[in-house]
PDB file of C-alpha atoms in Angstrom:
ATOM      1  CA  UNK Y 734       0.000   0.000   0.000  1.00 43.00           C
ATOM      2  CA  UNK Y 735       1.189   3.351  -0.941  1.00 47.00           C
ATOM      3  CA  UNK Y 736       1.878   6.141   2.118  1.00 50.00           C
ATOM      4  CA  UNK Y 737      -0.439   9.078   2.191  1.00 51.00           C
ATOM      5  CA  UNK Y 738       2.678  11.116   2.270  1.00 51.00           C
ATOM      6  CA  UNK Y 739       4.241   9.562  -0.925  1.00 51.00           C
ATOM      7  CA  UNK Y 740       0.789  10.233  -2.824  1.00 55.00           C
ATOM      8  CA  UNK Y 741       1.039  13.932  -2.175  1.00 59.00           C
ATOM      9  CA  UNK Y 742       4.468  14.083  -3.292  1.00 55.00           C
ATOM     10  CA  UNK Y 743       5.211  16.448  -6.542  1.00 62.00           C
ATOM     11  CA  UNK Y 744       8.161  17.612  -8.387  1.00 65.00           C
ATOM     12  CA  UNK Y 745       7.002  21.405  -7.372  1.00 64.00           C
ATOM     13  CA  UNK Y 746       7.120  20.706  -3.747  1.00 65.00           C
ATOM     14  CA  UNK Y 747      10.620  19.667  -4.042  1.00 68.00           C
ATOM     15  CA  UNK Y 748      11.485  22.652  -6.175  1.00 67.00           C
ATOM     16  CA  UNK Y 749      10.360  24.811  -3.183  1.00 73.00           C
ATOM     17  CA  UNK Y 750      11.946  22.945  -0.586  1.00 87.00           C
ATOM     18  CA  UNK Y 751      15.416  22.932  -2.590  1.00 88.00           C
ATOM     19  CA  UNK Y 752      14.864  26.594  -2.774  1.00 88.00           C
ATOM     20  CA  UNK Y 753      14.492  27.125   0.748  1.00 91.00           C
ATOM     21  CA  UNK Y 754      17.201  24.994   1.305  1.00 92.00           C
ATOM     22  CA  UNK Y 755      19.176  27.152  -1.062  1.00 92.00           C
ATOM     23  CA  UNK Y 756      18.184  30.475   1.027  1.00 93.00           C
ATOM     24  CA  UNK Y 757      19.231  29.009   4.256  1.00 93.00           C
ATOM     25  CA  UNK Y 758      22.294  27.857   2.828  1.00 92.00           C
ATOM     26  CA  UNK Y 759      23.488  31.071   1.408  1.00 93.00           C
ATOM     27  CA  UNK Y 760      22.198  33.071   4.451  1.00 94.00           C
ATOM     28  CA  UNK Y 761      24.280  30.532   6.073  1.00 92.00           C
ATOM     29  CA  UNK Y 762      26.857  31.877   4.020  1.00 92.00           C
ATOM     30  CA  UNK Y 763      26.400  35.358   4.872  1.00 94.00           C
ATOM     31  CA  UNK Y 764      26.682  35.148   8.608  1.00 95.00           C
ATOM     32  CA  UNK Y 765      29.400  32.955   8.350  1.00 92.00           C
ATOM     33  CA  UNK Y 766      31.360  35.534   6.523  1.00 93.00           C
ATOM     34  CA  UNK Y 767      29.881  38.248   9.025  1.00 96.00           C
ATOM     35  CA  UNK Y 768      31.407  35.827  11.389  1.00 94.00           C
ATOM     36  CA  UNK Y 769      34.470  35.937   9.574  1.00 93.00           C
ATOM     37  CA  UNK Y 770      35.114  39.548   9.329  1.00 96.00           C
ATOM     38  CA  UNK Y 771      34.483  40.301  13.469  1.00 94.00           C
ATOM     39  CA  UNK Y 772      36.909  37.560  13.815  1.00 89.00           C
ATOM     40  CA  UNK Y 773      39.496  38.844  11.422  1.00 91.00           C
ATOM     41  CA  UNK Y 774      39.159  41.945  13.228  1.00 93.00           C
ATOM     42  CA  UNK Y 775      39.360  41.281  16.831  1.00 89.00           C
ATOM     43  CA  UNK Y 776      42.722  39.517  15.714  1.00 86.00           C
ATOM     44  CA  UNK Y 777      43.773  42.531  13.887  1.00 87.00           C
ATOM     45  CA  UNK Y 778      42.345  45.577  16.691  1.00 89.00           C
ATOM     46  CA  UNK Y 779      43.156  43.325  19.917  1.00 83.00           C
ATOM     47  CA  UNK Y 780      46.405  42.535  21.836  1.00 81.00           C
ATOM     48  CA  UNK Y 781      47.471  38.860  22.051  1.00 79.00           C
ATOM     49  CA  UNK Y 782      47.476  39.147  26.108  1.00 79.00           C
ATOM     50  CA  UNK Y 783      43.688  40.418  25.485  1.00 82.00           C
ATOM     51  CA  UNK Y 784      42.936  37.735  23.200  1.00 78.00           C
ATOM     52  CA  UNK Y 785      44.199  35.235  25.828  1.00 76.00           C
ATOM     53  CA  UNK Y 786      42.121  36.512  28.176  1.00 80.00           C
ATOM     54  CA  UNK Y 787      38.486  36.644  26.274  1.00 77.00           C
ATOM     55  CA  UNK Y 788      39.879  32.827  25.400  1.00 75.00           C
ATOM     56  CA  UNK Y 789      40.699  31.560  28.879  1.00 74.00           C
ATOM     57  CA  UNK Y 790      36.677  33.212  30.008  1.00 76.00           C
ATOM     58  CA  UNK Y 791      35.393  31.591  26.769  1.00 71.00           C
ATOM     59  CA  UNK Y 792      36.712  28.467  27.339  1.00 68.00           C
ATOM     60  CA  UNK Y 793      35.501  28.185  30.903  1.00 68.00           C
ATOM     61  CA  UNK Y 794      38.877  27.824  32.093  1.00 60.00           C
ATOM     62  CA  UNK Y 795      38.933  27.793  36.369  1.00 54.00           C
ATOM     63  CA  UNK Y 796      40.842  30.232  38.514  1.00 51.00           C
ATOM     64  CA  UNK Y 797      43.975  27.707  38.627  1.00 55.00           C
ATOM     65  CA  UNK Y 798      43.615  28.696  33.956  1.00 56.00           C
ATOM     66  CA  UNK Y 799      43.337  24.898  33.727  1.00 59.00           C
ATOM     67  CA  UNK Y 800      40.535  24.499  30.674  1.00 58.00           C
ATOM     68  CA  UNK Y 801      37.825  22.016  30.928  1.00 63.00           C
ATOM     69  CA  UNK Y 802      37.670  20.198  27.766  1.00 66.00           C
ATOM     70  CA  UNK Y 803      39.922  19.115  24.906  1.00 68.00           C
ATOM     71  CA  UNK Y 804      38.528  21.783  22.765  1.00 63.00           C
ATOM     72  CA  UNK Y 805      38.915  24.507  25.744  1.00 67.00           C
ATOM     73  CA  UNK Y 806      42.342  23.311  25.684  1.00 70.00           C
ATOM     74  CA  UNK Y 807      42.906  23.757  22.038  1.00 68.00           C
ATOM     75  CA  UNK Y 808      41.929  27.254  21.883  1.00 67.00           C
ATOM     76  CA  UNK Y 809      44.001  28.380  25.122  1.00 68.00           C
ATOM     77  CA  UNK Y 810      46.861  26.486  23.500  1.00 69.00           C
ATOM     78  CA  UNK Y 811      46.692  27.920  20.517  1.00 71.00           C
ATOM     79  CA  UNK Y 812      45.982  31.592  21.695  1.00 72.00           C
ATOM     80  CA  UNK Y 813      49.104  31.169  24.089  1.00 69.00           C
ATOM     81  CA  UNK Y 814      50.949  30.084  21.046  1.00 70.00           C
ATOM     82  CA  UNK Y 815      49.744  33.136  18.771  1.00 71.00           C
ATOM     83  CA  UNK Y 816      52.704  34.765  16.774  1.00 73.00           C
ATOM     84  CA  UNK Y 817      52.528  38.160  15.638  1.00 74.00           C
ATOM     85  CA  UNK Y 818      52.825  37.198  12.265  1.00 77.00           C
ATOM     86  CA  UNK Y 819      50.338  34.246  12.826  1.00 77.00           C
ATOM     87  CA  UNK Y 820      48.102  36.625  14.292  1.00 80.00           C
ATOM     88  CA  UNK Y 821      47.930  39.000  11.035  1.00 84.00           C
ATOM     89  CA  UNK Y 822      48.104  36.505   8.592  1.00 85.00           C
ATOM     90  CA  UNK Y 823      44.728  35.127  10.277  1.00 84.00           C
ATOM     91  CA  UNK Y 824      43.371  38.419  10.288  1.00 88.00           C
ATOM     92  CA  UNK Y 825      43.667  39.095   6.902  1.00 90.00           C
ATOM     93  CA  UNK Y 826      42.892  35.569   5.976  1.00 88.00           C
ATOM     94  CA  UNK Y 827      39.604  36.049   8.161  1.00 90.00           C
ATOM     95  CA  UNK Y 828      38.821  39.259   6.919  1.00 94.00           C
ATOM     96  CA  UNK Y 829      39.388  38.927   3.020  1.00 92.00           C
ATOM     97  CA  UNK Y 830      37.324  35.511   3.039  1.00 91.00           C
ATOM     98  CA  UNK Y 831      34.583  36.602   5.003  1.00 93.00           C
ATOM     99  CA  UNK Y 832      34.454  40.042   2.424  1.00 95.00           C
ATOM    100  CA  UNK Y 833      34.044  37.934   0.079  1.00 93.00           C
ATOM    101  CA  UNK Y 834      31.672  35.273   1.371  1.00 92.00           C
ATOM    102  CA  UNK Y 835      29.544  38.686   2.528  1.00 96.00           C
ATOM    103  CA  UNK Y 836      29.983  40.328  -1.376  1.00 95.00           C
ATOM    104  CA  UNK Y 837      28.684  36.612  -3.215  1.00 94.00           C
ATOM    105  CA  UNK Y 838      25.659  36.349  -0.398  1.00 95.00           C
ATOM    106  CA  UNK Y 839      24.389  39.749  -1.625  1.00 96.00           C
ATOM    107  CA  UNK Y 840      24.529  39.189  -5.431  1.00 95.00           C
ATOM    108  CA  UNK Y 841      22.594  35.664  -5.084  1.00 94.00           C
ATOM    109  CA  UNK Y 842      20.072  37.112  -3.030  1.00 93.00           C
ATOM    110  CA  UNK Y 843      19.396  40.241  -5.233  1.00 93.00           C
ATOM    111  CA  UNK Y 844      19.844  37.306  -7.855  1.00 88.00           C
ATOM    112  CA  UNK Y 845      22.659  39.004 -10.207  1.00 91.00           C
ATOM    113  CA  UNK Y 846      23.137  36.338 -12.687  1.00 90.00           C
ATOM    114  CA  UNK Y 847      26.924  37.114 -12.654  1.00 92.00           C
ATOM    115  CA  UNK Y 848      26.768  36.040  -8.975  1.00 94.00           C
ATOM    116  CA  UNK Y 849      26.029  32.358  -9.583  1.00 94.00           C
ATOM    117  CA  UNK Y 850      29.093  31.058 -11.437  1.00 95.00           C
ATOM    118  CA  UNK Y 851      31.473  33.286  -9.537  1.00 94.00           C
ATOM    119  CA  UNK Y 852      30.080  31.862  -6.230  1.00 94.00           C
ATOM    120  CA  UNK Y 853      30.485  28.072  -7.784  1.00 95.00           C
ATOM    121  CA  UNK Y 854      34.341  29.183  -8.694  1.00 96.00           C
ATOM    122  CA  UNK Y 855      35.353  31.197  -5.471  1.00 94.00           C
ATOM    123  CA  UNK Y 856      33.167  28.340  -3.195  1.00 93.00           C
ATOM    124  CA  UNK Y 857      34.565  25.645  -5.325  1.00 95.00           C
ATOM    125  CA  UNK Y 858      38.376  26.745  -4.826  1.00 95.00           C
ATOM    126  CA  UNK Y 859      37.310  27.148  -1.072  1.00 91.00           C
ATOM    127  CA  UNK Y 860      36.261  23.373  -1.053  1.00 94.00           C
ATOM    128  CA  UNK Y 861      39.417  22.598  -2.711  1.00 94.00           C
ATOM    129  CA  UNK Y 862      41.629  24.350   0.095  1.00 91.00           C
ATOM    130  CA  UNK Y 863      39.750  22.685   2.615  1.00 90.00           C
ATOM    131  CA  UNK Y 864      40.157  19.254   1.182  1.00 93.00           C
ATOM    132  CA  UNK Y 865      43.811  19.913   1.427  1.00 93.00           C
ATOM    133  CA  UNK Y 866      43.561  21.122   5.008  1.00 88.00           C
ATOM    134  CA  UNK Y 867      41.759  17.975   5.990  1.00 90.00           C
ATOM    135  CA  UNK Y 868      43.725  15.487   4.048  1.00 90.00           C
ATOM    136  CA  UNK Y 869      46.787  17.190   5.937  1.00 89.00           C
ATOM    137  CA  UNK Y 870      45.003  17.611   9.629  1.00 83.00           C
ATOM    138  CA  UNK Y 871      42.441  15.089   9.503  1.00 80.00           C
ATOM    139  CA  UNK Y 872      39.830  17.804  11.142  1.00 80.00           C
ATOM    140  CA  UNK Y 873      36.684  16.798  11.825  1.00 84.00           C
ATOM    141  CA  UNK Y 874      34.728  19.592  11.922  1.00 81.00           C
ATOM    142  CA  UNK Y 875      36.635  20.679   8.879  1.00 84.00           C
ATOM    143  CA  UNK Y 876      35.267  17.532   7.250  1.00 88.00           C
ATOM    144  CA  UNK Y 877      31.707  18.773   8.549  1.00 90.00           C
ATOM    145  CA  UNK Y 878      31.813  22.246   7.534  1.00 87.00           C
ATOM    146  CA  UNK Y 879      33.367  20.883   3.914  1.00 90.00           C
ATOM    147  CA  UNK Y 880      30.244  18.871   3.327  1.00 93.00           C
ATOM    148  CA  UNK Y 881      28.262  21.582   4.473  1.00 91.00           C
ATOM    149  CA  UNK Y 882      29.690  24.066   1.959  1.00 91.00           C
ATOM    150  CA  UNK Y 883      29.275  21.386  -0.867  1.00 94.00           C
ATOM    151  CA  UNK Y 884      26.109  21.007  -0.328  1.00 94.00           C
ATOM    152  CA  UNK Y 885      25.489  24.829  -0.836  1.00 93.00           C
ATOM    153  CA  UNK Y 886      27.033  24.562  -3.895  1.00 95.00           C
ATOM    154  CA  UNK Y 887      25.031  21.947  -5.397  1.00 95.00           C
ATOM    155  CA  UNK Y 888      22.483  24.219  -4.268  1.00 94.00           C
ATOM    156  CA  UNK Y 889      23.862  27.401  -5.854  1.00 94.00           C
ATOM    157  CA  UNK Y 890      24.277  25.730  -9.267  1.00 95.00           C
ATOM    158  CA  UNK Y 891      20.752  24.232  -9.242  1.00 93.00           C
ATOM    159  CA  UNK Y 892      19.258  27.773  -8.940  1.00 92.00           C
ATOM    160  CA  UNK Y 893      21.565  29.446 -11.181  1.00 92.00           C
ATOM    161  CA  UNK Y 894      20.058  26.449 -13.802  1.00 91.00           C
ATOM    162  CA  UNK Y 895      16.788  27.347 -13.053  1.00 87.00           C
ATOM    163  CA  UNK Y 896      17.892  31.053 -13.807  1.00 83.00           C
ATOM    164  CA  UNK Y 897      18.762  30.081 -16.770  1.00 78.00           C
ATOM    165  CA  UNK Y 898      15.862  28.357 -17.613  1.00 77.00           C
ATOM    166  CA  UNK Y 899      13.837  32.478 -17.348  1.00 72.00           C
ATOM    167  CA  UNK Y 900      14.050  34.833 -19.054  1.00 68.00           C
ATOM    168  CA  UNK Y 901      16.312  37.866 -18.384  1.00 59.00           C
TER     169      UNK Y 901
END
């Protein structure tokens, strides 16, 4: 016997849910890259004894600084560690990519047809960066966040086919 739910199933239901999935991806994208510029520019505007210090009260770290967690211990590690130079090539890493994350997320939501392939290259060499990064590190979360942003490109280059599909 067939499911009720299967019956009401229709190609145009699917379009609209790939759509929304394609606005909360991008969106996605866009705070991300918000994300991504107030990160690139605490590291650029704040000391690294400051930085240190908003780490060991994010982290949860006691009054003795031990941090509770391996991840709470990653970031005061790697804080502690912080080299000038480490410090503003992150910022400028942060800040460039998030620019640019920010700059595609408006033209695909005012739907600038010149936005859709240049968000598939720039997201694409992205991927390809992070696929080295995790085939070096093994990460994770960078394996999460890579299949995440894959995803929103298979979702970017389905609506730029239905764009294509309209008229201008």
């Amino acid at each position: 016997m067939i499911n009720a739910s299967f019956r009401e199933w229709s190609p145009a239901a699917t379009k609209i849910t790939l759509h929304q999935a394609y606005l909360a991806g991008i969106a996605l994208k866009g705070f991300d890259g918000l994300v991504e510029i107030a990160g690139g520019a605490a590291l650029l505007l704040l000391s690294r004894a400051t930085l240190l210090r908003i780490a060991a009260c994010v982290s949860g770290s006691d009054s003795s600084g031990t941090p509770h967690g391996a991840i709470a211990a990653y970031v005061l590690h790697t804080t502690a560690t912080l080299g000038a130079g480490t410090q503003h090539f992150a910022s400028a890493y942060l800040l460039v990519h998030g620019a640019i994350k920010v700059g595609l997320v408006a033209g695909l939501l005012r739907g600038w047809r010149a936005a859709y392939p240049s968000a598939l290259l720039v997201l694409t060499a992205f991927i390809g960066y992070q696929c080295w990064r995790l085939f070096r590190f093994h990460s994770p979360a960078l394996g999460v966040f890579t299949a995440i942003d894959i995803a929103i490109v298979l979702l970017i280059w389905r609506e730029w086919r239905s764009l294509k599909r309209r008229p201008a």
